Coordinates of C-alpha atoms and ligand atoms in Angstrom, one line a residue:
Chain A
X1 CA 0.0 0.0 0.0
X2 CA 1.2 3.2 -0.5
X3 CA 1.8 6.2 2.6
X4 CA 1.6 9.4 2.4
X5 CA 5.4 10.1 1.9
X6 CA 5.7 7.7 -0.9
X7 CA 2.6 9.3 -3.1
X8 CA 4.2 13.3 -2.4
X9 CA 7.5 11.6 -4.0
X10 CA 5.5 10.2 -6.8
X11 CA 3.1 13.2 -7.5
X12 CA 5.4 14.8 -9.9
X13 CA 6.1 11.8 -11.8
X14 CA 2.1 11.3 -12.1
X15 CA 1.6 14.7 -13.0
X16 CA 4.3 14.4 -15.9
X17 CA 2.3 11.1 -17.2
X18 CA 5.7 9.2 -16.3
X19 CA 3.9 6.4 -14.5
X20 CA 3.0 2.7 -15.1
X21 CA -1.1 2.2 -15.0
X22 CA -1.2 0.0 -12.1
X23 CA 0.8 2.7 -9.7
X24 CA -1.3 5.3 -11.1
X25 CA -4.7 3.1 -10.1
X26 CA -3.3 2.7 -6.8
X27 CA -2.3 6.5 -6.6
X28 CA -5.5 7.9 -7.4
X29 CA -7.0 5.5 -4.9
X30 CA -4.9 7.1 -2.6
X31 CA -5.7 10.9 -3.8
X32 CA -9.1 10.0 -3.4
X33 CA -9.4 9.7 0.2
X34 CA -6.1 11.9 1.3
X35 CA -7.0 15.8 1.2
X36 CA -3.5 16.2 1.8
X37 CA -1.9 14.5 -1.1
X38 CA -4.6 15.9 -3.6
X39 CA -3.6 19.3 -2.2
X40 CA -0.5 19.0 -2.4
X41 CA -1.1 17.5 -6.5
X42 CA -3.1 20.1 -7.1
X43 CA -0.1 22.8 -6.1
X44 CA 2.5 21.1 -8.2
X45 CA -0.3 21.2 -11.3
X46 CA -0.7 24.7 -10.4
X47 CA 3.1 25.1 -10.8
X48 CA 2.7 22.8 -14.5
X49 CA 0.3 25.4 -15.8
X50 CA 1.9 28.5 -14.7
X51 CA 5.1 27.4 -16.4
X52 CA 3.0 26.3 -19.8
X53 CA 1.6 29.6 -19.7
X54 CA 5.0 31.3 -19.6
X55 CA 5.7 33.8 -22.3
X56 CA 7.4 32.1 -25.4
X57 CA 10.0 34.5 -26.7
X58 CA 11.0 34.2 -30.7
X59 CA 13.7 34.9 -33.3
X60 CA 13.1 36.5 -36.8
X61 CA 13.4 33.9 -38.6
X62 CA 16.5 34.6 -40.9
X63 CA 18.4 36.7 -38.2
X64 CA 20.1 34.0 -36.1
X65 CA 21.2 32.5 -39.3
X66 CA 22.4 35.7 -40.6
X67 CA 23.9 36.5 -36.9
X68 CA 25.8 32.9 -37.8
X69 CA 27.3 33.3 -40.9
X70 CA 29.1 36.3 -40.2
X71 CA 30.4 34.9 -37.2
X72 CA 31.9 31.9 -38.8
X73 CA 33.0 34.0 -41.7
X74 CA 34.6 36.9 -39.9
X75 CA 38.5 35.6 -39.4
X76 CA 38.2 36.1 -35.7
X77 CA 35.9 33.6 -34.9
X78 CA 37.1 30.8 -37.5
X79 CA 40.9 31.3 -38.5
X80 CA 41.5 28.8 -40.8
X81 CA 43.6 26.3 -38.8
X82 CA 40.3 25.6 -36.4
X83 CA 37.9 24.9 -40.0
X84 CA 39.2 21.0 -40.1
X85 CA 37.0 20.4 -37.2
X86 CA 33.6 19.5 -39.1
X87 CA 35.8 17.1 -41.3
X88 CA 37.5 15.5 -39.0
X89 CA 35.0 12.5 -38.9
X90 CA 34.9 12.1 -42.5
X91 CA 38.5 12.0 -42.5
X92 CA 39.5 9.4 -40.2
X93 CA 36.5 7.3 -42.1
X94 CA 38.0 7.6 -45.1
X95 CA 41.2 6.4 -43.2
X96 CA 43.7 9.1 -45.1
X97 CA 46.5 8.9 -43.0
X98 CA 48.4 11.7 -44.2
X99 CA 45.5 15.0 -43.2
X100 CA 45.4 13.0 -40.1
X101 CA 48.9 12.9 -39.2
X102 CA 48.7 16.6 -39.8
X103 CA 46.5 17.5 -37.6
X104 CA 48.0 15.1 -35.1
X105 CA 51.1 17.1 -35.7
X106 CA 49.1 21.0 -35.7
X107 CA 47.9 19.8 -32.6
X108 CA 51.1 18.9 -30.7
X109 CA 52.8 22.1 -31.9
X110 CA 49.4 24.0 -30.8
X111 CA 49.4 22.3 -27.3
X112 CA 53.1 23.2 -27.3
X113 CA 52.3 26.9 -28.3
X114 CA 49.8 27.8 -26.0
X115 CA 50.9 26.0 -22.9
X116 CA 48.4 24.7 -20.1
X117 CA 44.8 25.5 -20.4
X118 CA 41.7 25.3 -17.7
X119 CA 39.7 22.3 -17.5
X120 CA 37.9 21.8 -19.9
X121 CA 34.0 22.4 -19.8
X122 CA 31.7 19.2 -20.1
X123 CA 30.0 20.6 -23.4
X124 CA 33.5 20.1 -24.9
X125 CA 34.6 17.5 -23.7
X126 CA 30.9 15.6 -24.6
X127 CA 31.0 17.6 -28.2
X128 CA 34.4 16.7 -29.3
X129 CA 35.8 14.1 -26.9
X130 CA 32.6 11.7 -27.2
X131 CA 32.7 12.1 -30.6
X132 CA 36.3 11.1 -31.4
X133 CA 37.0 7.6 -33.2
X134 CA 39.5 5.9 -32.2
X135 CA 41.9 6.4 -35.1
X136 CA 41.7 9.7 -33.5
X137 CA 42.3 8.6 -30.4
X138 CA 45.2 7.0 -31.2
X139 CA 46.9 9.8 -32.5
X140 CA 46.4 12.1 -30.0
X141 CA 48.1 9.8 -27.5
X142 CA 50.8 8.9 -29.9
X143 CA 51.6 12.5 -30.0
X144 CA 51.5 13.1 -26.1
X145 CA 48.6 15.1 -26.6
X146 CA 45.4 15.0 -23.7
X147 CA 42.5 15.1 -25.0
X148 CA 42.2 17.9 -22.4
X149 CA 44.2 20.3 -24.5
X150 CA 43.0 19.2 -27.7
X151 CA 39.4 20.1 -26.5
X152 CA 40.9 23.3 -25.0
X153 CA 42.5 24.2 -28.6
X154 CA 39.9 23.6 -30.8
X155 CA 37.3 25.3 -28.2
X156 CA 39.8 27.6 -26.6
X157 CA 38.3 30.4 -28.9
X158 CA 34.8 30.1 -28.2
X159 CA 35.5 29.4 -24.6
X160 CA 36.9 32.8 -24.2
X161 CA 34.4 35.1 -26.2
X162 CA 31.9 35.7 -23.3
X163 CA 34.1 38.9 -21.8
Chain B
X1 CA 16.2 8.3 -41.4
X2 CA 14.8 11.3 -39.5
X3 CA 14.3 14.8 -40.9
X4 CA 16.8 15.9 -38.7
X5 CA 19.7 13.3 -39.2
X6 CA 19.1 14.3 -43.4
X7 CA 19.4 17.9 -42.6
X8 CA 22.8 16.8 -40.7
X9 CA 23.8 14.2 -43.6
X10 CA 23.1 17.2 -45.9
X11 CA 25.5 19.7 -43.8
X12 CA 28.5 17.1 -43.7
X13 CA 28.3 16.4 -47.4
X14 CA 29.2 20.0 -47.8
X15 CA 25.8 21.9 -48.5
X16 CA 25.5 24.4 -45.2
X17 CA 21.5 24.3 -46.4
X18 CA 21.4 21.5 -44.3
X19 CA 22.5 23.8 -41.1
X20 CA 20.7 26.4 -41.9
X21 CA 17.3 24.4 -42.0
X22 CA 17.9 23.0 -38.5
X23 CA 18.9 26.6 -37.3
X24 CA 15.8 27.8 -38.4
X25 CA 14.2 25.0 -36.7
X26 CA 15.8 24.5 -33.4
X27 CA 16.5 28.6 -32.4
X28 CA 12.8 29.1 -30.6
X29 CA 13.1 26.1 -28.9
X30 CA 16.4 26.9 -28.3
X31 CA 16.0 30.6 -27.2
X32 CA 12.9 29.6 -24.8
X33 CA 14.7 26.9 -22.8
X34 CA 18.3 29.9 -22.5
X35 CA 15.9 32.1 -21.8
X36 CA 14.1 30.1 -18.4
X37 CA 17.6 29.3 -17.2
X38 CA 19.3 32.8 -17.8
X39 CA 16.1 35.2 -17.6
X40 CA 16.9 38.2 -19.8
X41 CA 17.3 38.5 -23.5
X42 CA 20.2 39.9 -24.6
X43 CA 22.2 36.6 -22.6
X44 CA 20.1 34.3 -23.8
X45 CA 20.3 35.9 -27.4
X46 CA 24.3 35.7 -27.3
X47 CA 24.2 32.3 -25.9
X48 CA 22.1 30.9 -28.3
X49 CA 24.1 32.0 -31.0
X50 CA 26.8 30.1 -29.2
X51 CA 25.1 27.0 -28.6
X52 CA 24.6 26.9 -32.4
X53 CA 27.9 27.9 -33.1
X54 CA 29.5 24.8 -30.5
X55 CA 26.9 22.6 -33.2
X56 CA 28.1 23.8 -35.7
X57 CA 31.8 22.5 -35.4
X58 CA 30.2 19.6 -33.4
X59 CA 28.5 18.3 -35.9
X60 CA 31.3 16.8 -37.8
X61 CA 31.5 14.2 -35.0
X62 CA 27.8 13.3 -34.5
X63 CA 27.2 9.9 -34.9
X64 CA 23.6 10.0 -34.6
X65 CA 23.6 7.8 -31.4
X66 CA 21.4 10.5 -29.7
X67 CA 19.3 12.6 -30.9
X68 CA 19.8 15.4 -32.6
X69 CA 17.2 17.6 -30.5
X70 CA 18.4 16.2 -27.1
X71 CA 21.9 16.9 -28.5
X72 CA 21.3 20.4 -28.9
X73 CA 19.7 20.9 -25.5
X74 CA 22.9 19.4 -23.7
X75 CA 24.8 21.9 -25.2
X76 CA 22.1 24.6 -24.5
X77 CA 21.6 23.9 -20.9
X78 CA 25.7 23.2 -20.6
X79 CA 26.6 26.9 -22.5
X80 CA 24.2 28.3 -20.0
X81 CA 25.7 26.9 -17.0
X82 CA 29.1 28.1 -18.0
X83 CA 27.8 31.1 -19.1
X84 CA 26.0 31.6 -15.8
X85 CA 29.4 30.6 -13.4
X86 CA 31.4 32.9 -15.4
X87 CA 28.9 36.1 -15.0
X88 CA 29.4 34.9 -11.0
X89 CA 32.6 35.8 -11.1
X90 CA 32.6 38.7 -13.4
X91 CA 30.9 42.2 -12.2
X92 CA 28.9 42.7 -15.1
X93 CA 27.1 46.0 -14.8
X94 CA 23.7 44.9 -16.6
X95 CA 23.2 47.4 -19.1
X96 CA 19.7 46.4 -19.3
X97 CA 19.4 47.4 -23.0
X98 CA 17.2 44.9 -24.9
X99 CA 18.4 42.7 -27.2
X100 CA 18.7 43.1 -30.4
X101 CA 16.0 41.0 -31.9
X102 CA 14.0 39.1 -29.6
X103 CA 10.4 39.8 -29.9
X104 CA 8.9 40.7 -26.8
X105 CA 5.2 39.3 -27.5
X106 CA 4.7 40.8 -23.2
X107 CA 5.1 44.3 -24.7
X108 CA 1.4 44.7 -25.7
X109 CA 0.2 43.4 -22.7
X110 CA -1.5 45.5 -19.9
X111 CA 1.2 45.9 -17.0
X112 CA -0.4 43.7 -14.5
X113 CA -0.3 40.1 -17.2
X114 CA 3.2 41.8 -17.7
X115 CA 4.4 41.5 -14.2
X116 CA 2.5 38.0 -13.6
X117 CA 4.5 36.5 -16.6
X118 CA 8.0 37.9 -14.8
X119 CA 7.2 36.6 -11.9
X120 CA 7.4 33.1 -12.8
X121 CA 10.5 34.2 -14.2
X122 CA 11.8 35.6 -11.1
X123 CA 10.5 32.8 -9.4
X124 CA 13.0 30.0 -11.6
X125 CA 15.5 32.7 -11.0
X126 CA 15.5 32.7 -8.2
X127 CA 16.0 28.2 -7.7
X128 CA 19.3 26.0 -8.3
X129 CA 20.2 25.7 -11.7
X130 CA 20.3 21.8 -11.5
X131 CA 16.4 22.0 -10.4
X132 CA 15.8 24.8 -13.0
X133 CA 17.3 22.6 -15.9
X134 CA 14.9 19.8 -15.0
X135 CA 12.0 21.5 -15.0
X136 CA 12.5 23.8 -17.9
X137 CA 13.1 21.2 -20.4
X138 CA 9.8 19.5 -18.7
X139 CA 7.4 21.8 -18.9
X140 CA 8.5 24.9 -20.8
X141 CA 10.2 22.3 -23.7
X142 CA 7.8 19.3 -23.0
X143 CA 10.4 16.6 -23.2
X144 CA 9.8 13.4 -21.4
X145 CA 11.8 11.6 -18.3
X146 CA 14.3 9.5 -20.7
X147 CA 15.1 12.7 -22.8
X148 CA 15.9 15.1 -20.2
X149 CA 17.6 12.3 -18.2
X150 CA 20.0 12.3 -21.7
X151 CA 20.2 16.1 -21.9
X152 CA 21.4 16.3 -18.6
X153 CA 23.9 13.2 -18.3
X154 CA 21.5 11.9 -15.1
X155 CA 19.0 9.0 -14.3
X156 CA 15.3 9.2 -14.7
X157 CA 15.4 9.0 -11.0
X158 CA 17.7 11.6 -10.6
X159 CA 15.4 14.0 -13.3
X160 CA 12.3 13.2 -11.2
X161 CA 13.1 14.4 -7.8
X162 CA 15.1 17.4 -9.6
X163 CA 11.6 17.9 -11.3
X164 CA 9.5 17.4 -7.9
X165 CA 11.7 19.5 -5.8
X166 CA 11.6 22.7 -8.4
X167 CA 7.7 22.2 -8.1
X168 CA 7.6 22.7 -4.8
X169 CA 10.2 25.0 -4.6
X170 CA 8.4 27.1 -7.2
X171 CA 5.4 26.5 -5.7
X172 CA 6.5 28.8 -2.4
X173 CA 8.1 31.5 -5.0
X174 CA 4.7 31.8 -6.6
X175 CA 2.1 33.8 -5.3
X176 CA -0.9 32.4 -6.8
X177 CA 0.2 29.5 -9.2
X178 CA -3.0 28.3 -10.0
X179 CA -4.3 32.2 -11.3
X180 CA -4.0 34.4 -14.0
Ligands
ZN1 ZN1 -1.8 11.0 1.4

């Protein structure tokens, strides 16, 4: 049977239509004879609403792409050494090794260049780190290179920008 | 395939259409879920642009193993946390100008629907970020348990009491949920 304490934890859950149908038949048994529970459900789906009803906020709908391009175009933002990023993938699937071991080598002179760097944030490490294949892998420790400051270079940039 | 995973198949083979289209179809989304974890619009403007720019060179390395959408949102609610430490340790003197391009839709309203919308803005202000990510991308995004579980690198379990606990905290901040 379910207590009082157990059916607050739950309410949320209910609310959300998260639940299995048999603990949701024994829940609203429950709700049924416990003013305190359906007060306190009723509170949460007060909270539900309010948010739903939140103002929505919008974009034009060309801007942020416009906003984009001239971002990644102005030299700043992309200098050429950062654009192999969106290839990398393709290139360690086509296997070339020689772009590879350039980049491998770009990389060790980079981390060389611009010495220790923070740690790394977990959006980096989860865009570029989860995303690596293990050719990549491979090179990067064959070069002495973490994966720390490889994330740091290639993100070092947009890391920085928020000043 | 999904409509999504083409658009991305489409911007690796080289044609930035393909980027453009999922842009166009992610920035509300986008800007709405910045914009209940940060609470004004110029930051959430600027960090939106950066979410899409972190996609951007990210995409290269998407394998498709997630979704796209819950993709994007990791990186949203991430950028925002970062952006949101870093302000803490920065004086930034809010020069409270408006963005450049969000549209307001509040600005027509009479001033008392004005101030009701802001205060449930005020009122997820004003709660832990780890609370606030849960139930934005429940009820202001919609997404269910699993997907904000994936968003936010946390169990279901973990999403549910973060979702329970902003309720009621919320539910304190606010002074008449239920109303309009
Ligand atoms: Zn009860």
């Amino acid at each position: 049977m379910l207590n009082c304490k157990k059916v607050k934890k739950l309410l949320s859950r209910y609310l959300d239509g998260e639940m299995d149908e048999a603990t949701s038949r024994e829940l609203k048994a429950h709700l049924e004879g416990c003013v305190s529970c359906a007060r306190e459900l009723s509170g949460l789906n007060a909270v539900k609403n309010a948010l739903a009803a939140k103002e929505r906020k919008a974009l034009p709908e060309d801007y942020l792409v416009c906003r984009l391009k001239e971002r990644l175009h102005s030299a700043e933002e992309v200098a050429p050494k950062w654009q192999w990023l969106p290839d990398m993938g393709n290139l360690s699937r086509r296997l070339i090794p020689v772009p590879v071991a350039v980049i491998a080598v770009s990389l060790a002179f980079l981390s060389a260049t611009l010495g220790e760097f923070d740690k790394v944030d977990i959006v980096d490490n989860y865009l570029f780190q989860d995303n690596l294949s293990r050719a990549e892998l491979s090179i990067l420790e064959e070069s002495n290179v973490t994966l720390d400051s490889a994330t740091r270079i290639v993100f070092g940039i947009n890391g920085n920008q928020w000043r | 395939m999904n409509e999504d995973n083409k658009l991305i198949g489409q911007f690796l083979a080289g044609d930035i259409k393909g980027f453009e289209m999922l842009v166009k179809k992610y920035q509300n989304r986008t800007l709405n879920i910045v914009y209940s974890l940060v609470g004004n619009d110029r930051d959430s403007e600027d960090i939106v642009q950066e979410v899409f720019i972190k996609a951007y060179h990210g995409l290269g390395g998407f394998r498709g193993s997630a979704q796209f959408s819950t993709w994007l949102y990791r990186i949203s609610v991430n950028t925002t946390y970062d952006f949101l430490r870093k302000r803490r340790h920065t004086t930034v003197h809010e020069d409270v100008s408006k963005a450049k391009a969000v549209i307001d839709e509040s600005s027509e309203l009479s001033l008392s629907a004005r101030e009701k919308k802001e205060e449930v803005q005020k009122a997820l202000d004003s709660i832990p970020f780890h609370y606030r990510s849960a139930v934005v991308l429940k009820d202001i995004e919609g997404l269910g348990y699993a997907d904000i579980a994936r968003a936010l690198g946390c169990s279901i379990g973990t999403v549910e009491s973060r979702i329970y606990r902003a309720r009621q905290l919320l539910r304190e901040k606010l002074s008449d949920p239920g109303g309009r």
